[in-house]
PDB file of N, CA and C in Angstrom:
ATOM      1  N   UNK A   1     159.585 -47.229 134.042  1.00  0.00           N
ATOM      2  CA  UNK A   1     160.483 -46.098 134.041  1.00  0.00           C
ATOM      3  C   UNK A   1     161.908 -46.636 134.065  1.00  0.00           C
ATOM      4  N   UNK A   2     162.615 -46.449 133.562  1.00  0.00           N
ATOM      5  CA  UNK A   2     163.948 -46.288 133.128  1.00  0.00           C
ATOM      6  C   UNK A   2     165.146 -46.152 134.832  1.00  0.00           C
ATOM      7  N   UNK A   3     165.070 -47.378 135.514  1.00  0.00           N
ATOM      8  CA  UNK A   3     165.666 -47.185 136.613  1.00  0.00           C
ATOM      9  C   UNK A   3     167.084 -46.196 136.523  1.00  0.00           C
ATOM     10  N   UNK A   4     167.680 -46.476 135.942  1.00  0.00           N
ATOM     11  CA  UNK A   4     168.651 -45.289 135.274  1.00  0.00           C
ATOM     12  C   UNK A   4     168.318 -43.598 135.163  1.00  0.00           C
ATOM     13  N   UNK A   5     167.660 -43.479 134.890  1.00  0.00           N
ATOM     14  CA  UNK A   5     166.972 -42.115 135.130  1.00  0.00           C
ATOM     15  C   UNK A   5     167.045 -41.591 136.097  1.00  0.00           C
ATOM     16  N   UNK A   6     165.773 -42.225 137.523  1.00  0.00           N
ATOM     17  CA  UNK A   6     165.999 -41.553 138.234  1.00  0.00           C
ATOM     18  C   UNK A   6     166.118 -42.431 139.644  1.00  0.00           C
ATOM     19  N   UNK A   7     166.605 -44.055 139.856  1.00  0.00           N
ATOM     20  CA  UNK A   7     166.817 -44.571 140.947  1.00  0.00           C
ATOM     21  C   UNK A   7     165.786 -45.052 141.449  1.00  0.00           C
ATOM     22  N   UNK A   8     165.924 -45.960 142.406  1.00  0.00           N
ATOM     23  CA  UNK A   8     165.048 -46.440 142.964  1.00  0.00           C
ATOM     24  C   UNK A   8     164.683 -46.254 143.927  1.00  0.00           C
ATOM     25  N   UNK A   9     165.345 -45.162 144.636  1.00  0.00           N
ATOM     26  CA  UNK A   9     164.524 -44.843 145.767  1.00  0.00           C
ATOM     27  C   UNK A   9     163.749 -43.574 145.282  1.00  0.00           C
ATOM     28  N   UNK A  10     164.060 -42.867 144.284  1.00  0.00           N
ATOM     29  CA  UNK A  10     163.422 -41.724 143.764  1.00  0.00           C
ATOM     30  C   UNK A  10     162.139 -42.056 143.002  1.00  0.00           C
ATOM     31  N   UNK A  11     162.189 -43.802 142.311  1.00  0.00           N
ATOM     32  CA  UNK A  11     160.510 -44.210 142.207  1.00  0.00           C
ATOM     33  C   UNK A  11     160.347 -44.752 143.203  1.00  0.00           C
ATOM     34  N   UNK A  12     160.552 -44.649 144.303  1.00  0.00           N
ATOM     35  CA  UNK A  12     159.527 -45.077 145.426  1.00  0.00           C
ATOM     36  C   UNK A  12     159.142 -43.993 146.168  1.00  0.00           C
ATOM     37  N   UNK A  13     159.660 -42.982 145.928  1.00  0.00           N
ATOM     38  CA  UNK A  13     159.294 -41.135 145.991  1.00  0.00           C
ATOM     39  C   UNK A  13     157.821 -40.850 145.198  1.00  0.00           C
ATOM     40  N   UNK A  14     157.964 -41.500 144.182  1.00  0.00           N
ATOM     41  CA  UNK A  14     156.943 -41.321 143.087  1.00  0.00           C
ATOM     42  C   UNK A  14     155.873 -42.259 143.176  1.00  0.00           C
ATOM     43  N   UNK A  15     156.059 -43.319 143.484  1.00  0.00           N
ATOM     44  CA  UNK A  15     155.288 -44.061 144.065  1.00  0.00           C
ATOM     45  C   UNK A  15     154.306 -43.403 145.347  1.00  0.00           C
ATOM     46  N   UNK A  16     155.244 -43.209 146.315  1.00  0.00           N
ATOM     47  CA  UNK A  16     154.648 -42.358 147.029  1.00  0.00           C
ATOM     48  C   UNK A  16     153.490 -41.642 147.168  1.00  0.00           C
ATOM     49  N   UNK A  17     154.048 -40.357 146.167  1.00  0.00           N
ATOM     50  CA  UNK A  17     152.914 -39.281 145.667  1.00  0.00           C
ATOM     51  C   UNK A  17     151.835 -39.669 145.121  1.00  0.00           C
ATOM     52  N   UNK A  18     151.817 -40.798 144.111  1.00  0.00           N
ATOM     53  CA  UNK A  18     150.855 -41.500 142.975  1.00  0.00           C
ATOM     54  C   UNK A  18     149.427 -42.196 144.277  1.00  0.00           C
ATOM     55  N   UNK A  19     150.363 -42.595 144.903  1.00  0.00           N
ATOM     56  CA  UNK A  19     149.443 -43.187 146.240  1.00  0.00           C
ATOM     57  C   UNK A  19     148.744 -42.345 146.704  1.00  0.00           C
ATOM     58  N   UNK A  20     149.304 -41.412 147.253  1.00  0.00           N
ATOM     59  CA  UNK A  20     148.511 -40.431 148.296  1.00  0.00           C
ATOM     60  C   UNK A  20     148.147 -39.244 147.261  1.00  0.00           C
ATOM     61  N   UNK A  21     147.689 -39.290 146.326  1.00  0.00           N
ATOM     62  CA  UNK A  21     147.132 -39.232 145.261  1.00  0.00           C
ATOM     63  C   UNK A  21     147.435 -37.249 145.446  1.00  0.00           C
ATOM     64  N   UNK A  22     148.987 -37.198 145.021  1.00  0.00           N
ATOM     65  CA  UNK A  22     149.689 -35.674 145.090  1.00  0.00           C
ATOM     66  C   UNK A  22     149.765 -35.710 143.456  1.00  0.00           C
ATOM     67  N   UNK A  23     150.202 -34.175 143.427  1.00  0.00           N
ATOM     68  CA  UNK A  23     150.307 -33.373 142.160  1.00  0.00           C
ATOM     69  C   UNK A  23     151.766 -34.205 141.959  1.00  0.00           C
ATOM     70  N   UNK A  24     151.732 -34.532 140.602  1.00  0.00           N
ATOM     71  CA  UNK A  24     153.351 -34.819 139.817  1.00  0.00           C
ATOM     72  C   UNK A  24     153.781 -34.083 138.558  1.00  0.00           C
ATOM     73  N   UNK A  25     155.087 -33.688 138.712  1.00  0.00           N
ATOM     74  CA  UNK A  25     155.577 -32.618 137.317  1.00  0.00           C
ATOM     75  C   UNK A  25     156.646 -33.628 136.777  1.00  0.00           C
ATOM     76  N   UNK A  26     156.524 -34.010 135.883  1.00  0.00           N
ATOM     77  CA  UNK A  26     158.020 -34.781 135.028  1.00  0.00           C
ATOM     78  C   UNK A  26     158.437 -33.470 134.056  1.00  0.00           C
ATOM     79  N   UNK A  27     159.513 -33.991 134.113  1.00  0.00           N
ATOM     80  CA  UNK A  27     159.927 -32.495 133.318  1.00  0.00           C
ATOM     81  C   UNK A  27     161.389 -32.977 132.354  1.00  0.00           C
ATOM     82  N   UNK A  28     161.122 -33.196 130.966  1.00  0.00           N
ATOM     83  CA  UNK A  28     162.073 -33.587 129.833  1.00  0.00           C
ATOM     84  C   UNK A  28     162.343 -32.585 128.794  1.00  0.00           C
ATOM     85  N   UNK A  29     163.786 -32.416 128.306  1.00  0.00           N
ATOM     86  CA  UNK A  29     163.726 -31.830 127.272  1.00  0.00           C
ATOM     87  C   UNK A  29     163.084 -32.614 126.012  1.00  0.00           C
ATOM     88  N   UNK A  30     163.036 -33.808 126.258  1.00  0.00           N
ATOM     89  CA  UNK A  30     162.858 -35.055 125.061  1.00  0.00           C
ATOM     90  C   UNK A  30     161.039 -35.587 125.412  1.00  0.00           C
ATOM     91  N   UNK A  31     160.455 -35.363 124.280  1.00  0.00           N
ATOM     92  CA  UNK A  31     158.991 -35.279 124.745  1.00  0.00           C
ATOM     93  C   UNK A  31     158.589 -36.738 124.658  1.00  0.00           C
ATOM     94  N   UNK A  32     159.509 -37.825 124.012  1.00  0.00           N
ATOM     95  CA  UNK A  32     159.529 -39.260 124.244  1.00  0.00           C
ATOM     96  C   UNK A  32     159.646 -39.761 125.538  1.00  0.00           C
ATOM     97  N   UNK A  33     160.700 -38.876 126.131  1.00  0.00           N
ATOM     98  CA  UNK A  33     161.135 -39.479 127.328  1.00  0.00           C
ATOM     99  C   UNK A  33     159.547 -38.884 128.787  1.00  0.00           C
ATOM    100  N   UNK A  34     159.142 -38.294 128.492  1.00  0.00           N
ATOM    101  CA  UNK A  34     158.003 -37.352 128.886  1.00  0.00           C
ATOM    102  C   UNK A  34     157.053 -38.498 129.091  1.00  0.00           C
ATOM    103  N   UNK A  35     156.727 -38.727 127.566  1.00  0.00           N
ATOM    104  CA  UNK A  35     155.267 -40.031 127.970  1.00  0.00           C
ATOM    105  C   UNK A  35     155.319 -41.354 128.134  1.00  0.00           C
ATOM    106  N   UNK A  36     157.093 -41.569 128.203  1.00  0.00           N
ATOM    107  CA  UNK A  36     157.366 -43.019 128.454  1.00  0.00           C
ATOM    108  C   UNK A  36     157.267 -42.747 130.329  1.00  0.00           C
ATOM    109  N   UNK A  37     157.811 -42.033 130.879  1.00  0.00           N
ATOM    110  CA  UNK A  37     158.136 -41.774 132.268  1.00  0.00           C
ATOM    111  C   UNK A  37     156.658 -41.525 133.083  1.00  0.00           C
ATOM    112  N   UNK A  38     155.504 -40.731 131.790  1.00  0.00           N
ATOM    113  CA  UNK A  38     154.524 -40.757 132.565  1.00  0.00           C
ATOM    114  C   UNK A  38     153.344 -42.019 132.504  1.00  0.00           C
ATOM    115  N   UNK A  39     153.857 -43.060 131.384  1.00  0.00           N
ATOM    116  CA  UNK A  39     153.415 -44.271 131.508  1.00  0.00           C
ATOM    117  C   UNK A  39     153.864 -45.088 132.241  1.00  0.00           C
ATOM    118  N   UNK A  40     155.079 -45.423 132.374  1.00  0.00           N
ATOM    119  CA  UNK A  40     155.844 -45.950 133.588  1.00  0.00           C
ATOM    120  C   UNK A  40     155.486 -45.618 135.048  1.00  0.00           C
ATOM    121  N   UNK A  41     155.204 -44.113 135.368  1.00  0.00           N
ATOM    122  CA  UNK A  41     154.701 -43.656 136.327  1.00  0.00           C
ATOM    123  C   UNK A  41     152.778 -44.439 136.758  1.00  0.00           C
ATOM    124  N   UNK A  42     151.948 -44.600 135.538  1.00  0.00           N
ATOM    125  CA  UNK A  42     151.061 -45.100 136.025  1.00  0.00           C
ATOM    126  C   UNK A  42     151.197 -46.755 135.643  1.00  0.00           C
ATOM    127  N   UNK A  43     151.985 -46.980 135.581  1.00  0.00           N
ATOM    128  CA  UNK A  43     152.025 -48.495 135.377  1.00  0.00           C
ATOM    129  C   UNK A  43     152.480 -48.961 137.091  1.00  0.00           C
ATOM    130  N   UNK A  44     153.237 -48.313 137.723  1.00  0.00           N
ATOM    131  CA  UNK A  44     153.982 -48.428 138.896  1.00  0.00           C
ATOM    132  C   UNK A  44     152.898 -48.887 140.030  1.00  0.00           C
ATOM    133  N   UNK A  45     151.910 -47.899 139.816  1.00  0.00           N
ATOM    134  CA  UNK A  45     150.228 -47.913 140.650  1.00  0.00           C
ATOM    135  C   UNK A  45     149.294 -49.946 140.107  1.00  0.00           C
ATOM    136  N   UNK A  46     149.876 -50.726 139.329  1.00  0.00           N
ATOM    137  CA  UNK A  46     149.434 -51.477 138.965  1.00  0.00           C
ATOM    138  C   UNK A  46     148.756 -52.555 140.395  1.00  0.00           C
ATOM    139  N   UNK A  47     148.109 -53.225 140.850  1.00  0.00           N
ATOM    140  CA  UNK A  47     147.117 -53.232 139.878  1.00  0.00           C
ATOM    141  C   UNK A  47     145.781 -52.321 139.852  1.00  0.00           C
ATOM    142  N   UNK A  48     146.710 -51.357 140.711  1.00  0.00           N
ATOM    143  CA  UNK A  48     145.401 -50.088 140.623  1.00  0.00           C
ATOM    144  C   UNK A  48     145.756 -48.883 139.970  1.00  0.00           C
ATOM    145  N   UNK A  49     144.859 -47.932 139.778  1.00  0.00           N
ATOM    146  CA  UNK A  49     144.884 -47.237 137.937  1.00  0.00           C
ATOM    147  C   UNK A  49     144.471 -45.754 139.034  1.00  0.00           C
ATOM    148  N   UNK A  50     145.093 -44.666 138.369  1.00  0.00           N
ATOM    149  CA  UNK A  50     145.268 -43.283 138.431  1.00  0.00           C
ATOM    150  C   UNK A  50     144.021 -43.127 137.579  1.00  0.00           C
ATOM    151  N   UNK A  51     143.158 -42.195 138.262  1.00  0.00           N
ATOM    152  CA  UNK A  51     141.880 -41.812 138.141  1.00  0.00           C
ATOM    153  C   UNK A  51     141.935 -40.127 137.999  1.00  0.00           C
ATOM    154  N   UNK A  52     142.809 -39.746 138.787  1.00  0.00           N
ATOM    155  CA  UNK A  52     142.917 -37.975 138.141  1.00  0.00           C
ATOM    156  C   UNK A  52     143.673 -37.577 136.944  1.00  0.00           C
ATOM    157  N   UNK A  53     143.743 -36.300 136.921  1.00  0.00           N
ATOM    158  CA  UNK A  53     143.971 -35.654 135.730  1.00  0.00           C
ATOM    159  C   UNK A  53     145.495 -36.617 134.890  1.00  0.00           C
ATOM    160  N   UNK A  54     145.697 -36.559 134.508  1.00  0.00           N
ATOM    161  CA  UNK A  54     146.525 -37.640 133.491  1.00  0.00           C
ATOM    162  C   UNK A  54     147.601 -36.605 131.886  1.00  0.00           C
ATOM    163  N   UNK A  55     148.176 -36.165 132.164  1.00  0.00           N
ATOM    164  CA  UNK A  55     148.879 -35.564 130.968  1.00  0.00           C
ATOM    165  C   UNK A  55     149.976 -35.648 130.313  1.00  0.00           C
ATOM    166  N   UNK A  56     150.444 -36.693 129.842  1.00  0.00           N
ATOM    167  CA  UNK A  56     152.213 -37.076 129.646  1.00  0.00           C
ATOM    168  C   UNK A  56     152.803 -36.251 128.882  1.00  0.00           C
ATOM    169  N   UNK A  57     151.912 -35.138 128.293  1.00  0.00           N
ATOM    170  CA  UNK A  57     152.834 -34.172 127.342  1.00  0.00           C
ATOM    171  C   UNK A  57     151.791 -33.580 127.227  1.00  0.00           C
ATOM    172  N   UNK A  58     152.021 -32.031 128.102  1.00  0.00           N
ATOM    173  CA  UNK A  58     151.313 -30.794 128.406  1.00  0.00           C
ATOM    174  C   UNK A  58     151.257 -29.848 127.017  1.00  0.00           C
ATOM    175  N   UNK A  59     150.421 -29.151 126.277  1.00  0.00           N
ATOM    176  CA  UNK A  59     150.596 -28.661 125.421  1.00  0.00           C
ATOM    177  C   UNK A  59     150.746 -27.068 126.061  1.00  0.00           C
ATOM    178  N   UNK A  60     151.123 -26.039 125.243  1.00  0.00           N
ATOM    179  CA  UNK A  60     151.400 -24.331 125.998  1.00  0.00           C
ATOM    180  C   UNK A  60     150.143 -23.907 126.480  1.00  0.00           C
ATOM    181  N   UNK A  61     149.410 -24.493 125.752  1.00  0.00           N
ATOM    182  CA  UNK A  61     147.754 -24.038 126.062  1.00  0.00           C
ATOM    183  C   UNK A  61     146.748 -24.730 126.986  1.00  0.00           C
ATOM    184  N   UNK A  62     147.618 -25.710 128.050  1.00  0.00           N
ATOM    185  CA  UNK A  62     146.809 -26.348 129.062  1.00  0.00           C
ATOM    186  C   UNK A  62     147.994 -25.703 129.865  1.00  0.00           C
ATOM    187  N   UNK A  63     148.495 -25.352 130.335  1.00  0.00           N
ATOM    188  CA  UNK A  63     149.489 -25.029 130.826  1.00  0.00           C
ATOM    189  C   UNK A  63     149.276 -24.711 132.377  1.00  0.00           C
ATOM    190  N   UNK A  64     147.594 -23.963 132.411  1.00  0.00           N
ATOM    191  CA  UNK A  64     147.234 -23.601 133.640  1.00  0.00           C
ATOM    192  C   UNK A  64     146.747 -24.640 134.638  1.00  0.00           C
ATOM    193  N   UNK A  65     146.293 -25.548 133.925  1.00  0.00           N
ATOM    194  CA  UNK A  65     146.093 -26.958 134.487  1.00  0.00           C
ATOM    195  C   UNK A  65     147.600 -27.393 135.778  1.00  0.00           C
ATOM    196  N   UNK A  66     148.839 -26.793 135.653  1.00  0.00           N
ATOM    197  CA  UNK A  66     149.864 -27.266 136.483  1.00  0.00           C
ATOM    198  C   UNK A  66     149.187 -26.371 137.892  1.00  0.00           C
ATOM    199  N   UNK A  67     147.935 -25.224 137.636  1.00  0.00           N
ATOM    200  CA  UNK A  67     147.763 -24.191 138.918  1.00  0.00           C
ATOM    201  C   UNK A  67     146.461 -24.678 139.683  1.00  0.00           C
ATOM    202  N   UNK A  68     146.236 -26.162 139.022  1.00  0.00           N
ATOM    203  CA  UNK A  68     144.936 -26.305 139.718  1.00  0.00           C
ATOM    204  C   UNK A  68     145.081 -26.948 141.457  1.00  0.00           C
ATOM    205  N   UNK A  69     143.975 -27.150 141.791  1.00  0.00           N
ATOM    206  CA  UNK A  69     143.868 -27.908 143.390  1.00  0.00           C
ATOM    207  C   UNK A  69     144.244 -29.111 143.310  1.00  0.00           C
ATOM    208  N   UNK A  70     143.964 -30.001 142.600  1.00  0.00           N
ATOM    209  CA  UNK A  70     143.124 -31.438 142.214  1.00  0.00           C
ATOM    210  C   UNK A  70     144.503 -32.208 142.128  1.00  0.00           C
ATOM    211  N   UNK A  71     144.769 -33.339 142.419  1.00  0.00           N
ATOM    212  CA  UNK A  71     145.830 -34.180 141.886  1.00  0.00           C
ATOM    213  C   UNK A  71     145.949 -34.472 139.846  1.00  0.00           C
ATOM    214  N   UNK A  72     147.451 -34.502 139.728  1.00  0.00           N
ATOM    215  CA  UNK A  72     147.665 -34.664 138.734  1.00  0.00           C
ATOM    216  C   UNK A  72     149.001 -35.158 138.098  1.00  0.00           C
ATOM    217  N   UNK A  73     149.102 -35.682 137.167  1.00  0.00           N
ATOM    218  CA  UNK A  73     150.731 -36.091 136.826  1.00  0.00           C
ATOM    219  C   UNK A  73     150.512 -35.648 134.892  1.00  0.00           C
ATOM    220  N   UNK A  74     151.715 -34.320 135.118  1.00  0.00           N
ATOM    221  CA  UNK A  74     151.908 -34.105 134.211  1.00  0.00           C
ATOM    222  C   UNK A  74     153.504 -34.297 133.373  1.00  0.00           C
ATOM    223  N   UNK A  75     153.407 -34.301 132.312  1.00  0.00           N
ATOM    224  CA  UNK A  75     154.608 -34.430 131.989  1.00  0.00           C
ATOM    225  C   UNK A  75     154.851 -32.702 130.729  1.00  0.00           C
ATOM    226  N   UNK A  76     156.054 -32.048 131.393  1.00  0.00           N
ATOM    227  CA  UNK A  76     156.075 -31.012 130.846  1.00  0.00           C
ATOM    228  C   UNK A  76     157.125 -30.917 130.140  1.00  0.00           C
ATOM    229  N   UNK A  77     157.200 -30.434 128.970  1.00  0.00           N
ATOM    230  CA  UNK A  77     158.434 -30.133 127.861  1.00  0.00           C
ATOM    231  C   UNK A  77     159.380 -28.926 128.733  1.00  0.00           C
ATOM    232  N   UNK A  78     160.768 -29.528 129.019  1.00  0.00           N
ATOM    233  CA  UNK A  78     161.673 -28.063 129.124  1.00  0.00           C
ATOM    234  C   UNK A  78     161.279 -27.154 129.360  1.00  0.00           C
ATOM    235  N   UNK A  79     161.208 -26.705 127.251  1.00  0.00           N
ATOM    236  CA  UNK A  79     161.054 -25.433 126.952  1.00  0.00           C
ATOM    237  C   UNK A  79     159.659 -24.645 127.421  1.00  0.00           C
ATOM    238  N   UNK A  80     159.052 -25.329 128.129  1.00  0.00           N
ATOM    239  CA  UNK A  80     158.006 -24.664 128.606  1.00  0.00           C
ATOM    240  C   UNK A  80     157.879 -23.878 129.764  1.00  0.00           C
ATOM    241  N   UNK A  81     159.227 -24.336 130.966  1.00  0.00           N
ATOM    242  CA  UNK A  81     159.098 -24.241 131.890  1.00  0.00           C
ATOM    243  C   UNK A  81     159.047 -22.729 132.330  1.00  0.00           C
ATOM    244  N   UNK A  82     159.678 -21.997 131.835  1.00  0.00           N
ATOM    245  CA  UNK A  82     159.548 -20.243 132.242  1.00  0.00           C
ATOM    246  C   UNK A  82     157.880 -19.515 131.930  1.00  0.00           C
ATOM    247  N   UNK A  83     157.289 -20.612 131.066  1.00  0.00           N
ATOM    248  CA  UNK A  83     156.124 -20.021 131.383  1.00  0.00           C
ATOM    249  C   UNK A  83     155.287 -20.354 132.779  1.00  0.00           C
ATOM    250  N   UNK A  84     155.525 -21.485 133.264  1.00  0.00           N
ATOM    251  CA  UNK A  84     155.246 -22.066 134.871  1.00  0.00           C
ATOM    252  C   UNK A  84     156.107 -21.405 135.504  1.00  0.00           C
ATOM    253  N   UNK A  85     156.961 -20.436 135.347  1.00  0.00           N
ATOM    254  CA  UNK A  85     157.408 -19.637 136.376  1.00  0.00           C
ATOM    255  C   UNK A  85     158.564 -20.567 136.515  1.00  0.00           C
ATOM    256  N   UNK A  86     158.963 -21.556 136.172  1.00  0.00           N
ATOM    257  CA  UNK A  86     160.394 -22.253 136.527  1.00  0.00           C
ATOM    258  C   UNK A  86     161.350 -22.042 135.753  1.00  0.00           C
ATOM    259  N   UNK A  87     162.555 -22.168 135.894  1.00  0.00           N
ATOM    260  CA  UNK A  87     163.950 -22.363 134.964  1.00  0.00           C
ATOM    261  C   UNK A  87     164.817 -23.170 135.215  1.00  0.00           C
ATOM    262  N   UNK A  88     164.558 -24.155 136.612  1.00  0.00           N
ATOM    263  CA  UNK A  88     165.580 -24.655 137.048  1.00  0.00           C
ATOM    264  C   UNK A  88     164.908 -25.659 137.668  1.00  0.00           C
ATOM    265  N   UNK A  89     165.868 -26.649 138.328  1.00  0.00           N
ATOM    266  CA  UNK A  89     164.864 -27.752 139.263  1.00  0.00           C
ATOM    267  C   UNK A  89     165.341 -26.707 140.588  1.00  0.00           C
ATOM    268  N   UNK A  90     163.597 -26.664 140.892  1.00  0.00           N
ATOM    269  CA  UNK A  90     163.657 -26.450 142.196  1.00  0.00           C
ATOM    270  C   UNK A  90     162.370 -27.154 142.844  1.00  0.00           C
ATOM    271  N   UNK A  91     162.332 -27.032 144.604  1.00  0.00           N
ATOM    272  CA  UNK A  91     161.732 -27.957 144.693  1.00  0.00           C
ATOM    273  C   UNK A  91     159.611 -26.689 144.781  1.00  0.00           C
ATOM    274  N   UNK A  92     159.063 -28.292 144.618  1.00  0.00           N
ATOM    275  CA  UNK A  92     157.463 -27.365 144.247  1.00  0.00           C
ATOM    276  C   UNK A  92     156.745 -26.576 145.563  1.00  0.00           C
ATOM    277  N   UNK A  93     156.602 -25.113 145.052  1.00  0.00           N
ATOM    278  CA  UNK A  93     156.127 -24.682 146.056  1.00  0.00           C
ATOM    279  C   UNK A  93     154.829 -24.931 146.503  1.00  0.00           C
ATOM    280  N   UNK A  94     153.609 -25.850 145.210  1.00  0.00           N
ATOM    281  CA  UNK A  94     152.782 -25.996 145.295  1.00  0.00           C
ATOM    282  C   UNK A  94     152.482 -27.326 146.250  1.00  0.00           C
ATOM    283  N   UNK A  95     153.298 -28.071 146.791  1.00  0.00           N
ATOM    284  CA  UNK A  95     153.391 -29.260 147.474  1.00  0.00           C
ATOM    285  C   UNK A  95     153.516 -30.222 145.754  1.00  0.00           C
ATOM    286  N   UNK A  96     154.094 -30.062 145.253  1.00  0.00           N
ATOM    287  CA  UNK A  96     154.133 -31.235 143.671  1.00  0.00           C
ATOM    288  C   UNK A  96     155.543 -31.468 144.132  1.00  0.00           C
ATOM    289  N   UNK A  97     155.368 -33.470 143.266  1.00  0.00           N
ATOM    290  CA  UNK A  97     156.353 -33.659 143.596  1.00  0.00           C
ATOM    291  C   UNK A  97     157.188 -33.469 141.982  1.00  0.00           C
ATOM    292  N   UNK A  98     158.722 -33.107 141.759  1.00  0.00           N
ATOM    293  CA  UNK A  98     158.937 -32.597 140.598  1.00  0.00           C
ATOM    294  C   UNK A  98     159.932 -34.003 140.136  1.00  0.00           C
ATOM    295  N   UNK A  99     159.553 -34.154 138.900  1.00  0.00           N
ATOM    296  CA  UNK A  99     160.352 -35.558 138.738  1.00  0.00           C
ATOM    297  C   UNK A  99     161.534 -34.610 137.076  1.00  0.00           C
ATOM    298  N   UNK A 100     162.889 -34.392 137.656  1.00  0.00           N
ATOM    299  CA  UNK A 100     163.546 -33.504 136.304  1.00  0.00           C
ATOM    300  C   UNK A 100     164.375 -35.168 135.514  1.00  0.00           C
ATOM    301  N   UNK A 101     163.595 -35.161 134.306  1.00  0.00           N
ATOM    302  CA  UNK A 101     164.379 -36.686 133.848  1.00  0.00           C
ATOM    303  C   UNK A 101     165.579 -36.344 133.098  1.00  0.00           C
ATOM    304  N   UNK A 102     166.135 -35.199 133.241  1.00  0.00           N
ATOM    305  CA  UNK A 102     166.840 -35.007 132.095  1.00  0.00           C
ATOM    306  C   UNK A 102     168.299 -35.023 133.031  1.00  0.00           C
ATOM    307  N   UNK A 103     167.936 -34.568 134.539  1.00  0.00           N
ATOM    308  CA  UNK A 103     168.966 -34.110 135.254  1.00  0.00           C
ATOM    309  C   UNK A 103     168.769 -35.735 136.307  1.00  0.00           C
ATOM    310  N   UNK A 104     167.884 -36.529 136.015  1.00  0.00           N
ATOM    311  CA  UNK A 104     167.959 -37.566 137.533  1.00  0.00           C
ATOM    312  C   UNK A 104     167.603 -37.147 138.963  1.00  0.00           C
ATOM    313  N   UNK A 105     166.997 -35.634 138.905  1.00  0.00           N
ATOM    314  CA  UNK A 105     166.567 -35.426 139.914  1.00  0.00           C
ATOM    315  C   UNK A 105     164.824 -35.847 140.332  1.00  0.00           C
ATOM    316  N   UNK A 106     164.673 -35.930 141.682  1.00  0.00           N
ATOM    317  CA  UNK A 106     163.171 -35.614 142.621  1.00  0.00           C
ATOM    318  C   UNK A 106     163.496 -34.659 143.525  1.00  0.00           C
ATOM    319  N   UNK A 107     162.357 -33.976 143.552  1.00  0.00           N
ATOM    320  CA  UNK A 107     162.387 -32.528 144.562  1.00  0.00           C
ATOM    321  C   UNK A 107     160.942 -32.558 144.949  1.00  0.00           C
ATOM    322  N   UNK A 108     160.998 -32.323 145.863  1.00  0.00           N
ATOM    323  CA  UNK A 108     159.493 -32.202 146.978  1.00  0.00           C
ATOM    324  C   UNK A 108     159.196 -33.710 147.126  1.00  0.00           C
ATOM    325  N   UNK A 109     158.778 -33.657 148.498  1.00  0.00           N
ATOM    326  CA  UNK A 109     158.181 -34.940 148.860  1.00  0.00           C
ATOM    327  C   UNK A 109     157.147 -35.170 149.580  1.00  0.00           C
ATOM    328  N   UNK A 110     156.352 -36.265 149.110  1.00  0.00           N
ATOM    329  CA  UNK A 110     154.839 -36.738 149.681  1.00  0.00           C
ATOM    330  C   UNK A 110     154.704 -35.671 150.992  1.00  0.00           C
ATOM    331  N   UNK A 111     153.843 -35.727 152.017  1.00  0.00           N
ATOM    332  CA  UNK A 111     153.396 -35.199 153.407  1.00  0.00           C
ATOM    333  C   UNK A 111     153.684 -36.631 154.030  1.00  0.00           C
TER     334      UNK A 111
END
């Protein structure tokens, strides 16, 4: 991941979550920057490998997949976000941690 983006204490935020095996939202207007951040994200876990749900670029039609129980790291386009009920970075009410790459933000954090 692109230390520039979002800092290093904000991937050790992400790190975090990936560990204690929490829900993750990346969220890009740029759908490159989406599956580089969510490869970077499981590269971080090296030399151990992310075993749940896995999505670096959510299509409109999995969309409900962000409402499940289960751990997951998705990476979501922008323009998608008002259908998840978002418009803005805010932080996840679902306990997810929200990674916004466009703005350099993290919101919500591990337990």
């Amino acid at each position: 991941m692109e230390w520039g983006i979002i800092g290093r204490g904000a991937a050790a935020a992400l790190l975090t979550a990936l560990l204690l095996e929490q829900k993750v939202v990346l969220v890009s207007s740029r759908p490159a920057r989406l599956t580089a951040a969510a490869q970077a994200a499981s590269a971080l876990l090296h030399p151990l490998r992310w075993s749940q749900v896995y999505v670096p670029l959510v299509p409109r039609s999995h969309l409900s997949v962000a409402g499940a129980p289960f751990p997951y790291v998705l990476g979501v386009p922008a323009h998608l976000l008002p259908a998840l009920g978002r418009a803005a970075p805010t932080v996840g009410v679902g306990g997810e941690l929200w990674v916004w790459l466009d703005e350099g933000l993290v919101q919500g954090a591990p337990p």
